[in-house]
PDB file of C-alpha atoms in Angstrom:
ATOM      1  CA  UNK A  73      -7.135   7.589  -3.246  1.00 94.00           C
ATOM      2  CA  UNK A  74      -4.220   5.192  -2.782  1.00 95.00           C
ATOM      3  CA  UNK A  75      -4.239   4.271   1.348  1.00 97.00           C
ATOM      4  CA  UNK A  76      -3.299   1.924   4.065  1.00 98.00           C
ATOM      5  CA  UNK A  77      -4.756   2.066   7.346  1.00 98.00           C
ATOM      6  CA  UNK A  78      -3.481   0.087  10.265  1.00 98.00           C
ATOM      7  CA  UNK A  79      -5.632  -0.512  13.186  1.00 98.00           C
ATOM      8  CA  UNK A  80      -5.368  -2.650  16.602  1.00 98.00           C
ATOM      9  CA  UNK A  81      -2.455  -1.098  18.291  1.00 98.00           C
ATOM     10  CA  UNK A  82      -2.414  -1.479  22.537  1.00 98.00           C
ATOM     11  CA  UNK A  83      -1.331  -2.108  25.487  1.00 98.00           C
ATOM     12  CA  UNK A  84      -0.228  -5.551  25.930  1.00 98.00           C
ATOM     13  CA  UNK A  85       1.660  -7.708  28.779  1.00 98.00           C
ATOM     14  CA  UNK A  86       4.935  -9.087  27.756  1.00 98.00           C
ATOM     15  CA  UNK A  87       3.892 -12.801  26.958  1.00 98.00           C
ATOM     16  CA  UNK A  88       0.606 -11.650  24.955  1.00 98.00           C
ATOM     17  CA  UNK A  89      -0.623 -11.574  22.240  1.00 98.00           C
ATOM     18  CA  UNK A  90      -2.262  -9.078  19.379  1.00 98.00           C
ATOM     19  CA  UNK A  91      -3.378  -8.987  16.175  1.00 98.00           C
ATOM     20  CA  UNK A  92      -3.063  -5.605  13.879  1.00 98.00           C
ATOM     21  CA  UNK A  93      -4.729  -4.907  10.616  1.00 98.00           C
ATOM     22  CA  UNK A  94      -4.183  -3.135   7.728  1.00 98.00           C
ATOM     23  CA  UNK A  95      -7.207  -2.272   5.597  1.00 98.00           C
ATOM     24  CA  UNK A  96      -6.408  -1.310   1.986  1.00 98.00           C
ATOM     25  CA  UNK A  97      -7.854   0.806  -0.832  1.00 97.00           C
ATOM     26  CA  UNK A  98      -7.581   2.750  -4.061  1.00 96.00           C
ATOM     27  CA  UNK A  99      -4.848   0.182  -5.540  1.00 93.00           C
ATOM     28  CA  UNK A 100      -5.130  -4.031  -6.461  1.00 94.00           C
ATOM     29  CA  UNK A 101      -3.979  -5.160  -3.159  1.00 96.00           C
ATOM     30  CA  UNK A 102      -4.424  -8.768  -3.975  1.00 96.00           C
ATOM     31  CA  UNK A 103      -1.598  -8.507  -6.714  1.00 95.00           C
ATOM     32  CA  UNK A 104       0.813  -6.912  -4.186  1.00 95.00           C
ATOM     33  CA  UNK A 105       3.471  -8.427  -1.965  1.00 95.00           C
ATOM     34  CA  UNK A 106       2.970  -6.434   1.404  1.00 97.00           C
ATOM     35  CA  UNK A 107       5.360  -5.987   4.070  1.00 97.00           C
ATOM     36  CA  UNK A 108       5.587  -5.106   8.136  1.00 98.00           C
ATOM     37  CA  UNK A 109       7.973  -2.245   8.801  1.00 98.00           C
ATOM     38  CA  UNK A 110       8.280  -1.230  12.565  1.00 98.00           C
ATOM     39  CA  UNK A 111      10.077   1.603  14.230  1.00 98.00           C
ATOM     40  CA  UNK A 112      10.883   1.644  18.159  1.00 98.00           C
ATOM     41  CA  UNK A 113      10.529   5.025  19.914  1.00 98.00           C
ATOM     42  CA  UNK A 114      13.604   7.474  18.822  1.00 97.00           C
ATOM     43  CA  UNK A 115      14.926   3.975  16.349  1.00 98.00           C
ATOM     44  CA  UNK A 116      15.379   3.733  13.074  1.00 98.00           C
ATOM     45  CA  UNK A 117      13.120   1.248  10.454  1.00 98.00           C
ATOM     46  CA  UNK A 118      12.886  -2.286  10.674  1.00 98.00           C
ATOM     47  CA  UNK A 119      11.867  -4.371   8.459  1.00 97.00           C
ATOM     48  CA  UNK A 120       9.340  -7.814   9.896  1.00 98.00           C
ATOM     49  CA  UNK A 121       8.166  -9.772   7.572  1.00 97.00           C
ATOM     50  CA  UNK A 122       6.605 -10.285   3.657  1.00 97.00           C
ATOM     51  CA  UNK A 123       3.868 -11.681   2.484  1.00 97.00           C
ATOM     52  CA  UNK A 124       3.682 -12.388  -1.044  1.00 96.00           C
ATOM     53  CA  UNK A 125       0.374 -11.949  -3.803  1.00 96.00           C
ATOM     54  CA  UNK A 126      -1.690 -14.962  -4.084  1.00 97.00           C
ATOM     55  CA  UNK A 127      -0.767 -15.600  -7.467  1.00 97.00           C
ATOM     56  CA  UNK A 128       2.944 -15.724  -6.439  1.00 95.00           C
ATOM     57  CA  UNK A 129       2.354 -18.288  -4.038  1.00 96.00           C
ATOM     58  CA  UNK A 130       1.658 -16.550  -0.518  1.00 97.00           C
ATOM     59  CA  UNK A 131       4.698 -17.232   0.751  1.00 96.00           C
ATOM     60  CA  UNK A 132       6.012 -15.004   3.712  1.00 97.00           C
ATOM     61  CA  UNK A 133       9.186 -14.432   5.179  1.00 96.00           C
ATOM     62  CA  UNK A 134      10.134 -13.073   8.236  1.00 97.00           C
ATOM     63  CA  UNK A 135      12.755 -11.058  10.235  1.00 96.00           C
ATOM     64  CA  UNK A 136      15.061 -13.292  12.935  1.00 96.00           C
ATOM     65  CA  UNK A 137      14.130 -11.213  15.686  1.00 97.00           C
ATOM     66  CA  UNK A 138      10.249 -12.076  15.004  1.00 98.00           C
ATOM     67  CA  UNK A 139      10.685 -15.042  13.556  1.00 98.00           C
ATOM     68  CA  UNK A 140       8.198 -17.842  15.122  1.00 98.00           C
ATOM     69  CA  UNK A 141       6.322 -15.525  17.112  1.00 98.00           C
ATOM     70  CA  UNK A 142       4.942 -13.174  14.821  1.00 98.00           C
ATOM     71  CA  UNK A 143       2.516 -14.267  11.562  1.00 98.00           C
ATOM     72  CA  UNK A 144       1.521 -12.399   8.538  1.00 98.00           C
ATOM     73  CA  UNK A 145      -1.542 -13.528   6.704  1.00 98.00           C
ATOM     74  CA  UNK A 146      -3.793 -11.584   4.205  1.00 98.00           C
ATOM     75  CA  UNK A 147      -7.527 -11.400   3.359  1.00 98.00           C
ATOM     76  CA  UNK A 148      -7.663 -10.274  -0.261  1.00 98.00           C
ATOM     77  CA  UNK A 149     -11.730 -10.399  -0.312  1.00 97.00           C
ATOM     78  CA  UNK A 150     -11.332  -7.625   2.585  1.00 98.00           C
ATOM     79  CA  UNK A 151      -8.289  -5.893   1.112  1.00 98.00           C
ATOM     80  CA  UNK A 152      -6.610  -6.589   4.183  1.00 98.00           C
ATOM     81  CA  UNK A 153      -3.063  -7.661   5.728  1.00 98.00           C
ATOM     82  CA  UNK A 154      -2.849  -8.955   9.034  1.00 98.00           C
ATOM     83  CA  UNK A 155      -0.023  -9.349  11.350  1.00 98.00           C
ATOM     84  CA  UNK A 156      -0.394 -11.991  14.874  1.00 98.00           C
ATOM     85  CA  UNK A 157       2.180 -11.400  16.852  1.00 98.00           C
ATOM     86  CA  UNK A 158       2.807 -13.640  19.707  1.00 98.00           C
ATOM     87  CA  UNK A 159       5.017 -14.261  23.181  1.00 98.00           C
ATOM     88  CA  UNK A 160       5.393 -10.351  22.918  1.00 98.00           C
ATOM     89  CA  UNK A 161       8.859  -8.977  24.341  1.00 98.00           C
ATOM     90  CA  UNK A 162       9.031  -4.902  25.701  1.00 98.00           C
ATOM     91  CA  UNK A 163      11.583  -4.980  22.699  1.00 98.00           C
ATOM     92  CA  UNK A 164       9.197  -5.331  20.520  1.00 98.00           C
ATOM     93  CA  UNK A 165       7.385  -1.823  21.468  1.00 98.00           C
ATOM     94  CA  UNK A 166       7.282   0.164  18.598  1.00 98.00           C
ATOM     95  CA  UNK A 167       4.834   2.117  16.142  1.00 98.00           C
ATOM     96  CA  UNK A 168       3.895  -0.754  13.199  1.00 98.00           C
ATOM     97  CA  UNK A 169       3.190   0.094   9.462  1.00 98.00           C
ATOM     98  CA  UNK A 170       1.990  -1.537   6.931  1.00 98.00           C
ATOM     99  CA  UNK A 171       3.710  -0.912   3.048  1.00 97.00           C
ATOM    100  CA  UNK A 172       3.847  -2.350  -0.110  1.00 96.00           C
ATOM    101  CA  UNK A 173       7.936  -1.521   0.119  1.00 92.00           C
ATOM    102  CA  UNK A 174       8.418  -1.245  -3.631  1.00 89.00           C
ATOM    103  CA  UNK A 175      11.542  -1.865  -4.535  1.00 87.00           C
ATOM    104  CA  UNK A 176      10.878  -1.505  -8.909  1.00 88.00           C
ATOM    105  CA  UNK A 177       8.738   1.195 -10.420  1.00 87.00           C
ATOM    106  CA  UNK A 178       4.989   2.213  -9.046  1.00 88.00           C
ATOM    107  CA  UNK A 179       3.215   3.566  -6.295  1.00 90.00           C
ATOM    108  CA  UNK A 180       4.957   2.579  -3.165  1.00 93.00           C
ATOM    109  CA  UNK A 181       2.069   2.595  -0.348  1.00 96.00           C
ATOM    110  CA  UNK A 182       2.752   3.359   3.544  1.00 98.00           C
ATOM    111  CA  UNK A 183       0.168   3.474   6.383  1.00 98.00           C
ATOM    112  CA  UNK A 184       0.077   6.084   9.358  1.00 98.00           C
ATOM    113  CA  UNK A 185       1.027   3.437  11.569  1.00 98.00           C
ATOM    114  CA  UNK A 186      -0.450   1.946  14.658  1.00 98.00           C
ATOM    115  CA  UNK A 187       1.484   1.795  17.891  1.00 98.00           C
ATOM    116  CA  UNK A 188       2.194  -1.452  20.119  1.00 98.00           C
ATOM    117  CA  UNK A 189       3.299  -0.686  23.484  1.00 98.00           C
ATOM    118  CA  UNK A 190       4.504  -3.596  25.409  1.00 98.00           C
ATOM    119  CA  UNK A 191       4.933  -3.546  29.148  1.00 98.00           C
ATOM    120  CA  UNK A 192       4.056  -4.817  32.473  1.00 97.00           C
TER     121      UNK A 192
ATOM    122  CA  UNK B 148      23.529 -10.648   6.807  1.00 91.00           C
ATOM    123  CA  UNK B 149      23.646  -7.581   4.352  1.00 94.00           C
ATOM    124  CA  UNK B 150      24.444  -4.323   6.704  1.00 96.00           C
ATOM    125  CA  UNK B 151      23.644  -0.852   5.529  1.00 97.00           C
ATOM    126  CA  UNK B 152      25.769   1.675   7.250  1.00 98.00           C
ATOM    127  CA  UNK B 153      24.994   5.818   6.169  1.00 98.00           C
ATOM    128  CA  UNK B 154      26.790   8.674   7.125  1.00 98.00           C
ATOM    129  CA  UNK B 155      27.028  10.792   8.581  1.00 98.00           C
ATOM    130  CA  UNK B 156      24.349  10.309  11.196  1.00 98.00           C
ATOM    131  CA  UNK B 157      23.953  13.993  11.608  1.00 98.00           C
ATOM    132  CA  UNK B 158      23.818  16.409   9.060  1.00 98.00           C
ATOM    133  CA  UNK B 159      23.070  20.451  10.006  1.00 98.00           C
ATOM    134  CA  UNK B 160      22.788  21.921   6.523  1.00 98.00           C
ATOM    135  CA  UNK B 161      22.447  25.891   5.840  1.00 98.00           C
ATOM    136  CA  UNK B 162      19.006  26.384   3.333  1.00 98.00           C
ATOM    137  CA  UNK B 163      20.041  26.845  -0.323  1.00 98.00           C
ATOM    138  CA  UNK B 164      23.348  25.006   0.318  1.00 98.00           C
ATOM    139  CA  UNK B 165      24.012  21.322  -1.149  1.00 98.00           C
ATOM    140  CA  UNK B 166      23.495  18.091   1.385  1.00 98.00           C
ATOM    141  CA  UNK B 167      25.073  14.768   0.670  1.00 98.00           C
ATOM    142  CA  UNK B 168      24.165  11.202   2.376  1.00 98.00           C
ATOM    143  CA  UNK B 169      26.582   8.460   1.728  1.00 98.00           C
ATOM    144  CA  UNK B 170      25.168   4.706   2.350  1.00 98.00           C
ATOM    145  CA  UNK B 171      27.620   1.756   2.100  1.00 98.00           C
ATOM    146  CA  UNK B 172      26.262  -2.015   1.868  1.00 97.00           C
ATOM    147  CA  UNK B 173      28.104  -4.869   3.631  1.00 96.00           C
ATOM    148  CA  UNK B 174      27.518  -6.940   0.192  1.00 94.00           C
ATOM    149  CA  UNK B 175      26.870  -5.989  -3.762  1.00 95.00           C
ATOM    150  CA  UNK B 176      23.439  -4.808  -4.513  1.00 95.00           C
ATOM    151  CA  UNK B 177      23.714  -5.518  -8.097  1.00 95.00           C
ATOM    152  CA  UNK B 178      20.734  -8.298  -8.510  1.00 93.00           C
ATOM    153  CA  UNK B 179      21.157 -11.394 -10.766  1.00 92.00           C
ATOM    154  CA  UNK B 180      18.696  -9.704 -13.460  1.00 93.00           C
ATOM    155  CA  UNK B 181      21.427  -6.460 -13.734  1.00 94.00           C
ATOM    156  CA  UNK B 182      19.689  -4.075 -11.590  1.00 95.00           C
ATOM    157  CA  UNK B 183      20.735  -2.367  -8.389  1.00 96.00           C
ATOM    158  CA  UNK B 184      17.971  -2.726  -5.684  1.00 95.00           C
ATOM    159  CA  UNK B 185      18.542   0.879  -3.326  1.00 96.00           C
ATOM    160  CA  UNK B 186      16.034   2.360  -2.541  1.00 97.00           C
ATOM    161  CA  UNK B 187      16.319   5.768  -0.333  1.00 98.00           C
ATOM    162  CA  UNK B 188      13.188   7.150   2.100  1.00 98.00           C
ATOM    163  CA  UNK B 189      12.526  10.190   3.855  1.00 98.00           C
ATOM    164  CA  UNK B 190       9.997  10.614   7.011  1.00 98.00           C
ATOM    165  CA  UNK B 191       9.213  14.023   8.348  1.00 98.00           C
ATOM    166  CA  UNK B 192       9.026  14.715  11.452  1.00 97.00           C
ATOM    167  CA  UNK B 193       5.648  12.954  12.742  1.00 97.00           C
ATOM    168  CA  UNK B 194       5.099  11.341   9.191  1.00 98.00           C
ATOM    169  CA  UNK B 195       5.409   7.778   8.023  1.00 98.00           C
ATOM    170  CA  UNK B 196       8.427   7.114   5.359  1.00 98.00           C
ATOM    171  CA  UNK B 197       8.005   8.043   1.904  1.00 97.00           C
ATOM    172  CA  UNK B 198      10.094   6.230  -0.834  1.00 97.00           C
ATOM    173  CA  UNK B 199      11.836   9.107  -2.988  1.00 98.00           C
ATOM    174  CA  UNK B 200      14.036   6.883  -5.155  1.00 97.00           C
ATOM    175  CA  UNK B 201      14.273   3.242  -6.311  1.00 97.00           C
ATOM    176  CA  UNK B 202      17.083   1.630  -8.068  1.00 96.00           C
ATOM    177  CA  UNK B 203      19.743   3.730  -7.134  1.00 97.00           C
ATOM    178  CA  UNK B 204      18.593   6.627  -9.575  1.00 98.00           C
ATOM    179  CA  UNK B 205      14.546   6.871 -10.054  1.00 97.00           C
ATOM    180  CA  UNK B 206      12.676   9.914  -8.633  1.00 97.00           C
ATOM    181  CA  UNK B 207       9.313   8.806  -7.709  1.00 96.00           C
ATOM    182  CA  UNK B 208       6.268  10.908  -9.051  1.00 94.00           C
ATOM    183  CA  UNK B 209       6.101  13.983  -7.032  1.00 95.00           C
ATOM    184  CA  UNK B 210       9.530  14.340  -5.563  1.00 97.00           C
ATOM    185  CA  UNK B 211      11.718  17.753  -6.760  1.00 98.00           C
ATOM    186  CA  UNK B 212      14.445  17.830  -8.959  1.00 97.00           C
ATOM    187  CA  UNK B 213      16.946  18.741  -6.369  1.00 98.00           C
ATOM    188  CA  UNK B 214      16.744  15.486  -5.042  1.00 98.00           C
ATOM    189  CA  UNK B 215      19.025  12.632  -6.883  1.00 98.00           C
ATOM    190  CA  UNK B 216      20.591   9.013  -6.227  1.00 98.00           C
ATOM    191  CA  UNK B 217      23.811   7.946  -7.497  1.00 98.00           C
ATOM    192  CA  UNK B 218      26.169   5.192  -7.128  1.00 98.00           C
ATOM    193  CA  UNK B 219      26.886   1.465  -7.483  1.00 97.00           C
ATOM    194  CA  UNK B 220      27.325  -2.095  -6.391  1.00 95.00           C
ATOM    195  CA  UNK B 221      27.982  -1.244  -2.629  1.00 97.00           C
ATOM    196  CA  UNK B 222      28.352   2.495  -2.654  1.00 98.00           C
ATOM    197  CA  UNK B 223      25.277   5.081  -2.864  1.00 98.00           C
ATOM    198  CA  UNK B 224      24.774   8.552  -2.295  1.00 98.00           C
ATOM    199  CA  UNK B 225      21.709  10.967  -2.373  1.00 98.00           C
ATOM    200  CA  UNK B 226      22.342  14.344  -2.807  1.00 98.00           C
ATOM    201  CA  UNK B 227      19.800  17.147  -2.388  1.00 98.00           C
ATOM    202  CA  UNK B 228      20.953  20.125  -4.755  1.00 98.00           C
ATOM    203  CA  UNK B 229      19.759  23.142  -2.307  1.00 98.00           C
ATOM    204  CA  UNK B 230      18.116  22.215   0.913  1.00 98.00           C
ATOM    205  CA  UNK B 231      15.272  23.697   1.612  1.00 98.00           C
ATOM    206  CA  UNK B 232      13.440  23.555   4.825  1.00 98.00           C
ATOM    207  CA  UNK B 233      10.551  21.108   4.214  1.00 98.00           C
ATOM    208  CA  UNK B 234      13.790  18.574   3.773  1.00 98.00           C
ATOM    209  CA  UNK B 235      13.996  18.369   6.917  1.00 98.00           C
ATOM    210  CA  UNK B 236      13.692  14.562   8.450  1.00 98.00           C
ATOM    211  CA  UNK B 237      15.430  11.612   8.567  1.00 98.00           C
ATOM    212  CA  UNK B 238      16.783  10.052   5.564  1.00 98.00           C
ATOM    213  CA  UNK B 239      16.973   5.920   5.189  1.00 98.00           C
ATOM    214  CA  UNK B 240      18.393   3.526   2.498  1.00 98.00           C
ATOM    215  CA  UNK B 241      17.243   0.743   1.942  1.00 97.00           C
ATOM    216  CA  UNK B 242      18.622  -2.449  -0.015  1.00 96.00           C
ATOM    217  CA  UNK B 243      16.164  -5.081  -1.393  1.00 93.00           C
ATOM    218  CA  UNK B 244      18.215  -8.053  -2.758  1.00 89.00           C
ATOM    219  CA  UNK B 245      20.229 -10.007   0.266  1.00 84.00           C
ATOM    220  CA  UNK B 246      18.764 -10.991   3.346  1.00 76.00           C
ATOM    221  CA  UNK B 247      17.115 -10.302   5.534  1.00 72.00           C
ATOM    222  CA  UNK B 248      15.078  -9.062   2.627  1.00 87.00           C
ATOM    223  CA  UNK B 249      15.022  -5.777   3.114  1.00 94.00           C
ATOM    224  CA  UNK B 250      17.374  -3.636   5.553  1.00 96.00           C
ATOM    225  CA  UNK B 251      17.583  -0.010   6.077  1.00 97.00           C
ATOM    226  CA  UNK B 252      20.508   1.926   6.899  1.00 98.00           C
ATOM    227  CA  UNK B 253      20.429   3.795  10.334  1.00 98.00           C
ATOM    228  CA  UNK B 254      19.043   7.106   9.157  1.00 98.00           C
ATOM    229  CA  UNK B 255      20.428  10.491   8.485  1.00 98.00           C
ATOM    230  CA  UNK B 256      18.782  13.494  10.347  1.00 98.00           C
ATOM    231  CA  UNK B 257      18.714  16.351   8.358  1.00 98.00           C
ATOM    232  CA  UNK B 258      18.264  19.575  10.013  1.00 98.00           C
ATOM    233  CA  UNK B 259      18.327  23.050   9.375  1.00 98.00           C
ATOM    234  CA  UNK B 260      21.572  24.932  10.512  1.00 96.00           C
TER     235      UNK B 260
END
């Protein structure tokens, strides 16, 4: 079965940090570009960031509101993405998936998301 | 910045009546290789987003019939044929081509009248 499953959401002080993971299976992850798509509570999508496959360089790219604080790596012997995310803000409080966001033909691939709560 | 703007925001349909969702980009979607990157999503209530079409006009695998994309350069529209009541959600586009790489329009909440 095709499936992403995030994991590390919490509670976290504005000014902290936290790392979330998302732990693929069922597809070739490591030939995938994966991307961070948040949603604050009652909000629409948003996209973070992109990393890119291996083979296409690893590259990422990342959303101005996130961009320098937050940092998207991947572990394609564990089938898994990561996302670091640094100097948190309360706007930054929102439920966090991981996707492959295809944008040509395939499988496109969302998690169940994990939730980040940010507050004093 | 390429801004995706749907409408309406809104949208009480009647089951076995027709639903329309316009979405209007700030700047062409029409990608240097020919193709139009738009994609369109829908999340259910308490569900994560599920991509129906890509590239203005492709039904994913599993997604009915009454369910279609249309359009071009910087004006889309999905249409759903005859709404029926697991439709209801929130409906996003999406463009893939300017920055910031990908942007979604603000939704469309469809509900049952």
């Amino acid at each position: 079965e095709v499936q992403l499953v995030e994991s590390g959401g919490g509670l976290v002080k504005p000014g902290g940090s936290l790392r979330i993971s998302c732990a693929a299976s069922g597809f070739s992850f490591s030939n995938d570009w994966m991307s961070w798509v948040r949603q604050a509570p009652g909000k629409g999508l948003e996209w973070v960031g992109r990393i890119k496959s291996k083979t296409d360089g690893g590259t990422t790219d990342y959303a101005a509101p996130v961009k320098g604080r937050f940092t998207i790596s991947r572990d394609d012997s564990k089938n898994t993405l990561y996302l670091q995310m640094n100097s948190l803000k309360t706007e930054d409080t929102a439920v966090y998936y991981c996707s492959t966001l295809l944008a040509i033909p395939g499988i496109d691939v969302w998690g169940q998301g994990t939730t980040v709560t940010v507050s004093s | 910045d390429v801004v995706m703007t749907q409408s309406p925001l809104s949208l009480p349909v009647t089951l076995g009546q027709p639903a329309s969702i316009s979405c209007r980009s700030s700047q062409s979607l029409v990608y240097s290789d020919g193709n139009t990157y738009l994609n369109w999503f829908q999340q259910r209530p308490g569900q994560s987003p599920r991509r129906l079409i890509y590239k203005v006009s492709n039904r994913d695998s599993g997604v009915p019939d009454r369910f279609s994309g249309s359009g071009s350069g910087t004006d889309f529209t999905l249409k759903i044929s005859r709404v029926e009541a697991e439709d209801v959600g929130v409906y996003y586009c999406m463009q893939a081509i300017q920055w910031p790489l990908y942007a979604f329009g603000q939704g469309t909440k469809l509900e049952i009248k």
